[in-house]
Structure formats: structure tokens, C-alpha cells
mmCIF file of C-alpha atoms and ligand atoms in Angstrom:
data_model
loop_
_atom_site.group_PDB
_atom_site.id
_atom_site.type_symbol
_atom_site.label_atom_id
_atom_site.label_comp_id
_atom_site.label_asym_id
_atom_site.label_seq_id
_atom_site.Cartn_x
_atom_site.Cartn_y
_atom_site.Cartn_z
ATOM 1 C CA MET A 20 32.233 1.180 0.351
ATOM 2 C CA SER A 21 28.706 1.729 0.164
ATOM 3 C CA ARG A 22 28.266 -2.216 -0.632
ATOM 4 C CA GLY A 23 29.873 -3.086 2.752
ATOM 5 C CA LEU A 24 27.486 -0.628 4.602
ATOM 6 C CA GLY A 25 24.298 -2.433 2.373
ATOM 7 C CA ASP A 26 25.598 -5.903 3.548
ATOM 8 C CA VAL A 27 25.566 -4.877 7.484
ATOM 9 C CA TYR A 28 22.327 -3.227 6.558
ATOM 10 C CA LYS A 29 21.020 -6.864 5.276
ATOM 11 C CA ARG A 30 22.594 -8.686 8.159
ATOM 12 C CA GLN A 31 20.778 -6.572 10.557
ATOM 13 C CA VAL A 32 17.406 -6.993 8.830
ATOM 14 C CA GLN A 33 17.825 -10.418 8.698
ATOM 15 C CA GLU A 34 18.103 -10.776 12.583
ATOM 16 C CA ASP A 35 14.983 -8.976 13.080
ATOM 17 C CA ILE A 36 12.755 -11.180 10.639
ATOM 18 C CA ASP A 37 10.950 -14.191 11.462
ATOM 19 C CA HIS A 38 10.124 -15.560 8.396
ATOM 20 C CA GLU A 39 9.356 -14.279 4.885
ATOM 21 C CA LEU A 40 5.830 -14.314 3.838
ATOM 22 C CA ILE A 41 5.636 -13.210 0.479
ATOM 23 C CA SER A 42 8.963 -13.386 -1.984
ATOM 24 C CA LYS A 43 9.474 -10.805 -4.442
ATOM 25 C CA GLU A 44 8.525 -12.944 -7.456
ATOM 26 C CA GLU A 45 5.323 -13.745 -5.742
ATOM 27 C CA ILE A 46 4.724 -9.783 -5.319
ATOM 28 C CA SER A 47 6.021 -9.539 -8.762
ATOM 29 C CA ASP A 48 3.394 -12.205 -9.956
ATOM 30 C CA ILE A 49 0.545 -10.486 -7.702
ATOM 31 C CA ILE A 50 1.291 -7.036 -9.195
ATOM 32 C CA ASN A 51 1.831 -7.837 -12.961
ATOM 33 C CA ARG A 52 -1.612 -9.752 -12.764
ATOM 34 C CA ALA A 53 -3.606 -7.196 -11.497
ATOM 35 C CA ALA A 54 -1.925 -4.370 -13.738
ATOM 36 C CA ALA A 55 -2.510 -6.745 -17.062
ATOM 37 C CA GLN A 56 -6.271 -6.861 -16.101
ATOM 38 C CA ALA A 57 -6.484 -3.154 -15.228
ATOM 39 C CA SER A 58 -4.617 -2.220 -18.565
ATOM 40 C CA GLU A 59 -7.636 -4.204 -20.318
ATOM 41 C CA ASP A 60 -10.189 -2.377 -18.193
ATOM 42 C CA TYR A 61 -8.905 0.990 -18.530
ATOM 43 C CA ARG A 62 -7.893 0.955 -22.016
ATOM 44 C CA GLY A 63 -8.717 4.394 -23.516
ATOM 45 C CA LYS A 64 -9.843 5.730 -20.267
ATOM 46 C CA ASN A 65 -6.636 7.462 -19.339
ATOM 47 C CA PRO A 66 -6.633 6.550 -15.756
ATOM 48 C CA LEU A 67 -5.440 8.342 -12.532
ATOM 49 C CA LEU A 68 -3.434 6.297 -10.168
ATOM 50 C CA VAL A 69 -3.689 7.616 -6.812
ATOM 51 C CA CYS A 70 -0.743 6.130 -4.399
ATOM 52 C CA VAL A 71 -1.671 6.375 -0.561
ATOM 53 C CA LEU A 72 1.802 7.695 1.144
ATOM 54 C CA LYS A 73 4.267 6.285 2.020
ATOM 55 C CA GLY A 74 3.519 2.420 2.068
ATOM 56 C CA ALA A 75 2.120 2.165 -1.390
ATOM 57 C CA VAL A 76 5.229 3.764 -3.129
ATOM 58 C CA ASN A 77 6.808 0.395 -4.065
ATOM 59 C CA THR A 78 3.454 -0.900 -5.073
ATOM 60 C CA LEU A 79 2.585 2.118 -7.249
ATOM 61 C CA ALA A 80 5.962 2.060 -9.129
ATOM 62 C CA ALA A 81 5.954 -1.921 -9.564
ATOM 63 C CA PHE A 82 2.052 -1.636 -10.748
ATOM 64 C CA SER A 83 2.651 1.447 -13.012
ATOM 65 C CA GLN A 84 5.299 -0.264 -14.880
ATOM 66 C CA ALA A 85 3.690 -3.478 -15.506
ATOM 67 C CA MET A 86 0.684 -1.174 -17.018
ATOM 68 C CA SER A 87 0.626 -1.667 -20.577
ATOM 69 C CA ILE A 88 -1.797 1.744 -20.982
ATOM 70 C CA PRO A 89 -0.854 5.382 -20.470
ATOM 71 C CA VAL A 90 -1.697 6.246 -17.072
ATOM 72 C CA GLN A 91 -0.958 9.131 -14.912
ATOM 73 C CA MET A 92 -0.343 9.311 -11.066
ATOM 74 C CA ASP A 93 -0.896 11.517 -7.999
ATOM 75 C CA PHE A 94 0.196 11.075 -4.550
ATOM 76 C CA MET A 95 -1.714 11.808 -1.254
ATOM 77 C CA SER A 96 -0.527 11.321 2.315
ATOM 78 C CA LEU A 97 -3.088 10.893 4.897
ATOM 79 C CA SER A 98 -3.122 9.880 8.523
ATOM 80 C CA SER A 99 -5.606 8.615 10.839
ATOM 81 C CA TYR A 100 -5.036 9.282 14.275
ATOM 82 C CA GLY A 101 -5.726 6.875 17.153
ATOM 83 C CA SER A 102 -4.260 5.495 20.118
ATOM 84 C CA GLY A 103 -1.225 2.955 19.363
ATOM 85 C CA THR A 104 -2.228 0.790 16.188
ATOM 86 C CA GLU A 105 -5.720 1.389 16.079
ATOM 87 C CA SER A 106 -7.197 3.752 13.932
ATOM 88 C CA SER A 107 -9.557 6.419 15.165
ATOM 89 C CA GLY A 108 -11.785 6.790 11.983
ATOM 90 C CA LYS A 109 -10.644 10.299 11.645
ATOM 91 C CA ILE A 110 -8.634 10.601 8.654
ATOM 92 C CA THR A 111 -6.581 13.910 7.917
ATOM 93 C CA VAL A 112 -5.062 15.059 4.567
ATOM 94 C CA ARG A 113 -1.448 15.703 5.332
ATOM 95 C CA GLN A 114 -0.538 16.545 1.847
ATOM 96 C CA ASP A 115 -3.160 16.529 -1.077
ATOM 97 C CA LEU A 116 -3.304 15.525 -4.890
ATOM 98 C CA SER A 117 -2.170 17.953 -7.030
ATOM 99 C CA THR A 118 -4.708 16.535 -9.729
ATOM 100 C CA ASP A 119 -8.401 17.506 -10.062
ATOM 101 C CA VAL A 120 -10.109 14.173 -10.316
ATOM 102 C CA ARG A 121 -13.539 15.483 -11.721
ATOM 103 C CA GLY A 122 -14.302 13.463 -14.531
ATOM 104 C CA ARG A 123 -11.555 11.448 -13.768
ATOM 105 C CA HIS A 124 -11.363 7.569 -13.725
ATOM 106 C CA VAL A 125 -9.291 6.720 -10.420
ATOM 107 C CA LEU A 126 -7.503 3.341 -9.663
ATOM 108 C CA ILE A 127 -6.272 3.721 -6.074
ATOM 109 C CA VAL A 128 -3.339 2.007 -5.526
ATOM 110 C CA GLU A 129 -2.456 0.742 -1.979
ATOM 111 C CA ASP A 130 -0.330 -1.695 -0.261
ATOM 112 C CA ILE A 131 -2.367 -2.716 2.636
ATOM 113 C CA ILE A 132 -6.106 -2.531 3.963
ATOM 114 C CA ASP A 133 -6.286 -3.337 7.478
ATOM 115 C CA SER A 134 -9.472 -2.067 9.183
ATOM 116 C CA GLY A 135 -10.474 -0.386 5.947
ATOM 117 C CA ILE A 136 -10.894 2.993 7.277
ATOM 118 C CA THR A 137 -8.389 4.678 5.091
ATOM 119 C CA LEU A 138 -9.748 3.657 1.847
ATOM 120 C CA ALA A 139 -13.439 4.280 2.820
ATOM 121 C CA TRP A 140 -12.680 7.294 3.502
ATOM 122 C CA LEU A 141 -10.637 7.909 0.231
ATOM 123 C CA VAL A 142 -13.292 6.428 -2.044
ATOM 124 C CA ASP A 143 -15.936 8.349 -0.453
ATOM 125 C CA GLU A 144 -13.760 11.511 -0.718
ATOM 126 C CA LEU A 145 -12.915 11.106 -4.284
ATOM 127 C CA LYS A 146 -16.664 10.489 -5.375
ATOM 128 C CA ARG A 147 -17.558 13.932 -3.326
ATOM 129 C CA ARG A 148 -14.811 15.494 -5.740
ATOM 130 C CA ARG A 149 -16.859 14.136 -8.696
ATOM 131 C CA ALA A 150 -14.458 11.441 -10.107
ATOM 132 C CA ALA A 151 -15.977 9.368 -12.884
ATOM 133 C CA SER A 152 -14.891 6.235 -11.296
ATOM 134 C CA VAL A 153 -12.948 4.893 -8.165
ATOM 135 C CA GLU A 154 -11.535 1.541 -7.836
ATOM 136 C CA ILE A 155 -8.713 -0.027 -6.089
ATOM 137 C CA PHE A 156 -5.843 -2.296 -6.353
ATOM 138 C CA ALA A 157 -4.538 -3.216 -2.726
ATOM 139 C CA LEU A 158 -1.612 -5.339 -2.712
ATOM 140 C CA LEU A 159 -2.401 -6.894 0.494
ATOM 141 C CA GLU A 160 -5.442 -7.150 2.844
ATOM 142 C CA LYS A 161 -5.943 -8.446 6.558
ATOM 143 C CA PRO A 162 -9.690 -9.893 6.715
ATOM 144 C CA ALA A 163 -9.151 -10.476 10.601
ATOM 145 C CA ARG A 164 -8.830 -6.712 10.953
ATOM 146 C CA ARG A 165 -11.663 -5.287 8.867
ATOM 147 C CA LYS A 166 -14.119 -2.868 10.384
ATOM 148 C CA VAL A 167 -15.480 -1.259 7.590
ATOM 149 C CA ASN A 168 -16.418 -2.631 4.215
ATOM 150 C CA VAL A 169 -14.080 -1.705 0.779
ATOM 151 C CA ASP A 170 -15.105 -2.939 -2.556
ATOM 152 C CA VAL A 171 -11.676 -3.985 -3.970
ATOM 153 C CA LYS A 172 -11.918 -4.707 -7.546
ATOM 154 C CA TYR A 173 -8.280 -5.633 -7.986
ATOM 155 C CA LYS A 174 -7.252 -8.059 -5.299
ATOM 156 C CA GLY A 175 -3.803 -8.869 -4.285
ATOM 157 C CA ARG A 176 -3.300 -11.389 -1.214
ATOM 158 C CA GLU A 177 -4.653 -12.205 1.664
ATOM 159 C CA ILE A 178 -2.515 -12.181 4.739
ATOM 160 C CA PRO A 179 -2.865 -13.365 8.513
ATOM 161 C CA ASP A 180 -3.234 -10.749 11.458
ATOM 162 C CA GLU A 181 0.691 -10.674 11.725
ATOM 163 C CA PHE A 182 3.164 -7.654 11.933
ATOM 164 C CA VAL A 183 4.647 -7.648 8.242
ATOM 165 C CA VAL A 184 7.312 -5.300 6.996
ATOM 166 C CA GLY A 185 8.710 -4.702 3.516
ATOM 167 C CA PHE A 186 7.788 -3.641 0.037
ATOM 168 C CA GLY A 187 6.758 -0.270 1.348
ATOM 169 C CA LEU A 188 5.337 -1.454 4.848
ATOM 170 C CA ASP A 189 7.504 -0.430 7.879
ATOM 171 C CA TYR A 190 8.097 -0.646 11.720
ATOM 172 C CA ASP A 191 9.396 2.978 13.129
ATOM 173 C CA GLU A 192 10.043 3.712 9.079
ATOM 174 C CA TYR A 193 12.380 1.266 8.839
ATOM 175 C CA TYR A 194 11.985 -1.902 6.252
ATOM 176 C CA ARG A 195 10.449 -0.379 3.707
ATOM 177 C CA ASN A 196 12.928 -0.878 1.546
ATOM 178 C CA LEU A 197 12.871 -4.690 1.755
ATOM 179 C CA ASP A 198 12.012 -6.485 -1.698
ATOM 180 C CA SER A 199 9.852 -8.892 -0.254
ATOM 181 C CA ILE A 200 7.478 -9.273 2.333
ATOM 182 C CA ALA A 201 8.345 -10.445 5.910
ATOM 183 C CA VAL A 202 6.962 -11.137 9.824
ATOM 184 C CA LEU A 203 8.993 -9.060 11.878
ATOM 185 C CA LYS A 204 10.150 -10.696 15.023
ATOM 186 C CA PRO A 205 8.066 -9.391 18.074
ATOM 187 C CA SER A 206 11.219 -8.968 20.002
ATOM 188 C CA VAL A 207 11.591 -6.190 17.606
ATOM 189 C CA TYR A 208 8.517 -3.862 18.538
ATOM 190 C CA GLU A 209 7.246 -5.431 21.938
ATOM 191 C CA GLY A 210 8.333 -2.465 24.344
ATOM 192 C CA GLY A 211 8.766 -0.267 21.448
ATOM 193 C CA GLN A 212 6.349 2.528 19.978
ATOM 194 C CA ALA A 213 4.168 0.668 17.548
HETATM 195 C C1 PRP B 9 -1.073 1.968 6.437
HETATM 196 C C2 PRP B 9 -1.607 1.654 4.785
HETATM 197 C C3 PRP B 9 -3.062 1.975 4.644
HETATM 198 C C4 PRP B 9 -3.541 2.203 6.093
HETATM 199 C C5 PRP B 9 -4.397 1.034 6.249
HETATM 200 O O1 PRP B 9 -0.798 3.424 6.342
HETATM 201 O O2 PRP B 9 -0.659 1.907 3.833
HETATM 202 O O3 PRP B 9 -2.885 3.511 4.074
HETATM 203 O O4 PRP B 9 -2.319 1.643 7.118
HETATM 204 O O5 PRP B 9 -5.001 1.175 7.111
HETATM 205 P P1 PRP B 9 -6.373 1.011 7.658
HETATM 206 O O6 PRP B 9 -7.315 -0.002 6.621
HETATM 207 O O7 PRP B 9 -7.000 0.559 9.137
HETATM 208 O O8 PRP B 9 -7.248 2.211 7.303
HETATM 209 P P2 PRP B 9 0.153 4.228 7.553
HETATM 210 O O9 PRP B 9 -0.810 4.855 8.475
HETATM 211 O O10 PRP B 9 0.568 2.970 8.363
HETATM 212 O O11 PRP B 9 0.943 4.992 6.893
HETATM 213 P P3 PRP B 9 2.260 4.476 5.849
HETATM 214 O O12 PRP B 9 1.808 4.280 4.607
HETATM 215 O O13 PRP B 9 3.081 6.136 5.778
HETATM 216 O O14 PRP B 9 3.274 3.616 6.417
#
């Protein structure tokens, strides 16, 4: 019965998608490459992977599984209030880490860097909490939208300024469970609440 429901959902989603931008195989390649490099760099350092909820959950899961060294992970929920889709630059912590990062080597795992405001704030905050080091893996970057500079050590893929969903990325909280990254049809969000 649940398989039938899944098929209906998939058909509905396919109608909302304009085209696939990054296949699940390519996502896997990007993540595996970054995780292999990070595993070398952090060997013996017991890194703490910090996942920025909610969009980075899928990336964190795949990235951590692809790492070949012991890691710990923790989660943080941030929101940047603003009008419409533009970030205001004011970050609020909705849910904080449960780990004391003092003296820890922190690797932030993000799904996408847009303006850069969220990550610029988080890097500063983790340094303020006296992390021994703070680096970033970002699966996607939209260079056209960048407002503040963020130093990304483990780079994923640059994408054009299009409305993408899937692999954690949402529109109105849907599509996060797609296993690839796709461009949404404008008709889905035009006149909507994005
Ligand atoms: C997205 C994304 C980043 C942030 C990037 O999160 O996951 O955290 O926006 O934007 P920025 O570079 O302009 O700061 P979002 O606020 O959509 O929340 P979500 O992860 O729960 O979907």
C-alpha cells in the first residue's frame, strides 16, 4: 500500500520539476571526494561535524558515512529573518549545539551557500566559542547571490541562480526527500509564499 502512495507522490513531484540539475550519482561523487579529502586532513583530530538544520541533513548523512575516520556530529538550527527570500543578516539560534566546541576541530556541513550570511555568522560564532579550527564543506554554492565572503575549504559544486530543491533543499518544506537536485517549475512557487 505504501509503495502505491510513493508512486503517486513521485508522479506529483515529477510534474513540479522543470529539470534535474545534479543526479544522485553526481551528488555521491561530490560528497565522496570531499569526505576522502577531509578524512585525510582530520586523521587523529576527532573532528566534530556540525550540521545546519534542516537542509543539510541529507548531506551530513552521506558525508559522515563516506568518512573513513571516527567523527562526532551535532546539529544546530539557525534562522535569518528578512523579507521574502532575502536574508536580513540577523541570525537567530533556534536550536543550539549540545556539544562544547572549545578546543574542537569543527567541520561545518552545509547544503547550500547563498548570500553567505548564515555561514559567515556561524564561523565567527564557533571561533568565539574557542573552537580549535573551523572549516566548511558546502555541497552547493550560488556565486551570483554571494553578499559576504566565506572561506570554503571543501567545495562541492557551483550552480546558477535558479530555484533548486531536493537532497535536503525545500520549497515550503517539501521536496527535501528527493534523491537528486532539481530545478522547480516557476509555476509552483509564483504567487506562493517563497
Ligand atoms: C538555507 C541553507 C543555508 C542558508 C544559506 O537554509 O540551508 O543554511 O539557507 O543561505 P545564506 O547563504 O543566504 O545565509 P534555510 O534558511 O532555507 O533553512 P532550511 O535549511 O531549514 O531549509
